[in-house]
Short mmCIF file of C-alpha atoms in Angstrom, two decimals:
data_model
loop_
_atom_site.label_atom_id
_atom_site.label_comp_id
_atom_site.label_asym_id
_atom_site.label_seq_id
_atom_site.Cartn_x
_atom_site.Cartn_y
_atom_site.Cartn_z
CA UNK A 1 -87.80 74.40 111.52
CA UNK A 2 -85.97 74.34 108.08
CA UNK A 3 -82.50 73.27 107.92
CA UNK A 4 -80.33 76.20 106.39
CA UNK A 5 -78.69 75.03 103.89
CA UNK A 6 -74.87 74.28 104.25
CA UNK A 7 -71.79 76.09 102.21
CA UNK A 8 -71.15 72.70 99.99
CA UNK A 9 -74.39 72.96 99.13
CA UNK A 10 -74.69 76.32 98.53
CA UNK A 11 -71.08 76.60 96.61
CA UNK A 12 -71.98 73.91 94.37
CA UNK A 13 -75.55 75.47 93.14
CA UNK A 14 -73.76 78.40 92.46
CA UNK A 15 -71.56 77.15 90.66
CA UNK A 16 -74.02 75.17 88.56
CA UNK A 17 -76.56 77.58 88.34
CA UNK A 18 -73.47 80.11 86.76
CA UNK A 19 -72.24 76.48 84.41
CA UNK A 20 -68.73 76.73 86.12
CA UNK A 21 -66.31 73.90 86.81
CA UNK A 22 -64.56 73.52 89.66
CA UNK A 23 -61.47 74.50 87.71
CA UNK A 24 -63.31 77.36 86.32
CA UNK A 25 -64.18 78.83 90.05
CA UNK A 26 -60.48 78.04 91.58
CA UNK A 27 -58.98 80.20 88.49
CA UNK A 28 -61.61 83.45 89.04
CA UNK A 29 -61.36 83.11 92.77
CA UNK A 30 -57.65 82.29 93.48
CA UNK A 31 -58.36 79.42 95.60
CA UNK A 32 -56.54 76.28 95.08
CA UNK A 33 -59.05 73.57 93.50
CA UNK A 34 -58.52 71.32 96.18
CA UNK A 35 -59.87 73.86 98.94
CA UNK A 36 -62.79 73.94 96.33
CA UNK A 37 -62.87 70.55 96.36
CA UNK A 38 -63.38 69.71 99.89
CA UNK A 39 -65.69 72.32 100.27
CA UNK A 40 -68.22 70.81 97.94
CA UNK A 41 -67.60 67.44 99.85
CA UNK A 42 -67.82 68.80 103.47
CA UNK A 43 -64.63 68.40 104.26
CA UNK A 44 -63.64 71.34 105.00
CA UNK A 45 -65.62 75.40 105.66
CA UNK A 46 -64.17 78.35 105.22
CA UNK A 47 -63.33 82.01 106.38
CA UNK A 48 -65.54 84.91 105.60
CA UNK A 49 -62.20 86.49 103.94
CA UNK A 50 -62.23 82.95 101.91
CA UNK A 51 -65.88 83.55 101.21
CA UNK A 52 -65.68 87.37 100.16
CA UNK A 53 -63.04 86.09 97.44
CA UNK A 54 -65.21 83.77 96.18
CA UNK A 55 -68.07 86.14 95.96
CA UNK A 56 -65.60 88.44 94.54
CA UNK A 57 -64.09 85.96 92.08
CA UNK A 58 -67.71 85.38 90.58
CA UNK A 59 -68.71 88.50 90.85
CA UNK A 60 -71.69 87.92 93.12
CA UNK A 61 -73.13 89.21 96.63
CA UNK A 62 -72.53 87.13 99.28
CA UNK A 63 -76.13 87.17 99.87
CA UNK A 64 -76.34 84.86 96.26
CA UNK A 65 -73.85 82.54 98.04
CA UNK A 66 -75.31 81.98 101.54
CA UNK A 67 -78.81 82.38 101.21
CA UNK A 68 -79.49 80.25 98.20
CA UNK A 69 -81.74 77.47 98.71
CA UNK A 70 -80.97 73.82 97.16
CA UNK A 71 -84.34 72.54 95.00
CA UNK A 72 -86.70 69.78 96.52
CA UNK A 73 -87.33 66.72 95.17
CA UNK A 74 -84.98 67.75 91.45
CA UNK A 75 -84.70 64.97 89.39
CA UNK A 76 -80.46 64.05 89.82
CA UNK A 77 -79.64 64.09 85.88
CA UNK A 78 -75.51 64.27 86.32
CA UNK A 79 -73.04 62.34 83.91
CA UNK A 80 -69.73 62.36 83.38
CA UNK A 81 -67.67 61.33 80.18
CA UNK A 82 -63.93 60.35 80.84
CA UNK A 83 -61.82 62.69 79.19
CA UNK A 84 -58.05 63.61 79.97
CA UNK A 85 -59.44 66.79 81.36
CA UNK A 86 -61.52 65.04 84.12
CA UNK A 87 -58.63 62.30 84.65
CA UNK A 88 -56.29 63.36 87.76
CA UNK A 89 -52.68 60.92 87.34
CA UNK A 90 -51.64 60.58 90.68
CA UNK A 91 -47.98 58.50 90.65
CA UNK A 92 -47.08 56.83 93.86
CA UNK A 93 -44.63 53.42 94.88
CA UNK A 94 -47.10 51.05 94.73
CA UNK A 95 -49.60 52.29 91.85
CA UNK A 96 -50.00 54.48 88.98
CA UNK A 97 -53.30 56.24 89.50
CA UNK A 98 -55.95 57.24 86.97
CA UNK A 99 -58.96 58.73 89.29
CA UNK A 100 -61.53 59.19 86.62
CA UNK A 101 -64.77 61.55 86.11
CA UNK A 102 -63.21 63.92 88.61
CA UNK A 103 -65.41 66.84 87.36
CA UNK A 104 -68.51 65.13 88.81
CA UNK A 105 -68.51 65.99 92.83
CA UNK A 106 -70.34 63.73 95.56
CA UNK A 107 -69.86 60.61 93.93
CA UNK A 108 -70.49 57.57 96.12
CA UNK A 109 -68.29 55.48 93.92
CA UNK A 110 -64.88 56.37 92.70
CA UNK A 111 -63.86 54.73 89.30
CA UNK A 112 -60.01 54.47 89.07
CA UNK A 113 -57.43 52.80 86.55
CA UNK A 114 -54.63 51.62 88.52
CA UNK A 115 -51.09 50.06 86.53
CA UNK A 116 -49.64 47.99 89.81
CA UNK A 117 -45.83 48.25 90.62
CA UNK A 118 -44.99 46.30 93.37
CA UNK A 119 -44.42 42.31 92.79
CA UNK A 120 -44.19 40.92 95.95
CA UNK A 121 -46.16 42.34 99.61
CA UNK A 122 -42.67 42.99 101.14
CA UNK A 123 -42.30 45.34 98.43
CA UNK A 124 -45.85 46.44 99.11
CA UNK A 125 -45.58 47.44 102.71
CA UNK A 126 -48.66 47.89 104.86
CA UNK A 127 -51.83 47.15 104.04
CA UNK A 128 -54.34 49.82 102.89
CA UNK A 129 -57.36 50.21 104.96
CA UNK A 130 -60.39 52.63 104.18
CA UNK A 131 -64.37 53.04 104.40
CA UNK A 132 -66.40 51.60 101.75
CA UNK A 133 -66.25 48.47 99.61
CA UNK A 134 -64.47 48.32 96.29
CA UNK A 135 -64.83 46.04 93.53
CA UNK A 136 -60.58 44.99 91.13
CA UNK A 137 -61.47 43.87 87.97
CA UNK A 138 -58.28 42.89 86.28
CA UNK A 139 -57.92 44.92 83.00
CA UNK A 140 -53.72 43.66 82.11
CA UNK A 141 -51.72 41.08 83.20
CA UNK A 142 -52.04 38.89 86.55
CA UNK A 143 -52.06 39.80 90.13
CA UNK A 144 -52.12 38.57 93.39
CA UNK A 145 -54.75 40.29 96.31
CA UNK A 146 -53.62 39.95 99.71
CA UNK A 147 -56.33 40.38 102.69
CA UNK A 148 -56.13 40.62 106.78
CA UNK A 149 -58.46 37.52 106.69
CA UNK A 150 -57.60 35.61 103.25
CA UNK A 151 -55.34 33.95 101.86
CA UNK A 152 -53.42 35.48 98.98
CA UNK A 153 -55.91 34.95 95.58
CA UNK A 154 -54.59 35.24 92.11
CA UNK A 155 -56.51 36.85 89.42
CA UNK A 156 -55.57 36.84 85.96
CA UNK A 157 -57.14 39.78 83.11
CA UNK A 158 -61.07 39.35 82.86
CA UNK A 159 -61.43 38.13 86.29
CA UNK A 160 -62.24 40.38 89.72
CA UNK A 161 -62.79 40.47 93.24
CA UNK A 162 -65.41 42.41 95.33
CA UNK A 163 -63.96 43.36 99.26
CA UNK A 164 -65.14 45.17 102.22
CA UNK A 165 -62.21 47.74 101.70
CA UNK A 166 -62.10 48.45 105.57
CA UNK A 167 -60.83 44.82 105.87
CA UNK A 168 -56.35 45.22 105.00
CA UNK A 169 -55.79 44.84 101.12
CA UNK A 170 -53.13 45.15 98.84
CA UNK A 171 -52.98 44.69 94.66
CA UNK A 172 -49.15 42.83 93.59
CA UNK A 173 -48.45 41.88 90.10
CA UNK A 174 -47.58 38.66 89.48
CA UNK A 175 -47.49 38.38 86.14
CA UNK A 176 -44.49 39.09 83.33
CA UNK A 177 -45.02 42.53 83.43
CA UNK A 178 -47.16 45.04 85.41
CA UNK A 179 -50.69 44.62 86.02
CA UNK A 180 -53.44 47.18 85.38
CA UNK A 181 -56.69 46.71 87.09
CA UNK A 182 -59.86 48.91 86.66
CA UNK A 183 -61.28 49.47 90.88
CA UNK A 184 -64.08 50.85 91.82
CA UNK A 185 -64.34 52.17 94.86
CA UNK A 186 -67.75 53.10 97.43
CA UNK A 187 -68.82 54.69 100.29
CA UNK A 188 -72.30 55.36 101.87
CA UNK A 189 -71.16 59.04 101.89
CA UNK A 190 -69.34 61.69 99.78
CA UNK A 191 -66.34 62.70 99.80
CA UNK A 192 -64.40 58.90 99.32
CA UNK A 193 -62.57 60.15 96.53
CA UNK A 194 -60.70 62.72 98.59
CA UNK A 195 -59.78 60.47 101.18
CA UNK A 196 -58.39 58.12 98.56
CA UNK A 197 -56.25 60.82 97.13
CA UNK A 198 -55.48 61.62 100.74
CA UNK A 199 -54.04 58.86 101.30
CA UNK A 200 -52.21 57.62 98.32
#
């Protein structure tokens, strides 16, 4: 019995096949590009209202949109080119964020430029937890990684540290001045970079 394709799927070759950005489909349909956004990462489904709009947006049937087929066996040719238009700055206590190559959806790693604020783990607070491993290369300055199961490790620019990220971490500077490290994060599934945004 063949599996019917789901609406991530189905969303996303439409969007393709029509060369549309995410950005491009939230301002013809209305919908906010995050909805968009989790609904090419399974995150989230929608309301036939939702899909009618979209349909309606693109100016498609909704037949296009549901019964469309994803290709077997189609060589995966995506790239990505950092630009400021696929960079989403995301402020928060701790870090400046720089989630990079946003554009490209379903990434199993998440590349991110991070500028560090906090100087000492009481400043910190809790300790971030999430799936996936993640690999700090130190880009600025000097910091200071603390673990649930190590002891705190200094790292000074051009040196890194590969974790299991579900383990307790936290980035401090310890340096003169703030600390900017370039992270990657992974997952064995989609949809990590939401979750990471999620949470910041």
């Amino acid at each position: 019995m063949t599996q019917k394709p789901r609406l991530s799927e189905c969303l996303r070759a439409v969007r393709q096949r029509h060369g549309l950005k995410l950005q491009e489909v939230s301002e013809r349909t209305g919908l906010a590009l995050s909805t968009l956004s989790k609904v090419e990462n399974d995150l989230m489904s929608l309301t036939y209202d939702k899909i009618l709009q979209i349909c309606t947006g693109l100016d498609i049937p909704v037949t296009e949109l549901l019964n469309f087929e994803p290709a077997k066996g189609v060589e995966r040719t995506r790239r990505s080119v950092v630009s400021g238009a696929n960079t989403l700055q995301l402020a928060t206590r701790n870090y400046d964020y720089s989630y990079l190559c946003t554009d490209l959806i379903n990434k199993r790693m998440v590349p991110i430029i991070a500028k560090i604020h906090a100087r000492t783990l009481e400043e910190f607070g809790p300790l971030v937890r999430h799936v996936g491993e993640e690999f700090a290369y130190v880009v600025d300055g000097e910091i200071e990684i603390h673990t649930d199961h190590y002891a705190p490790t200094r790292l000074a620019a051009g040196e890194g540290v590969y974790i299991d990220s579900t383990m307790g971490h936290a980035y401090v500077s310890v340096g003169t001045g703030e600390a900017t490290i370039l992270c990657i994060c992974s997952a064995p599934e989609s949809g990590l970079e939401q979750v990471l945004i999620d949470q910041a």
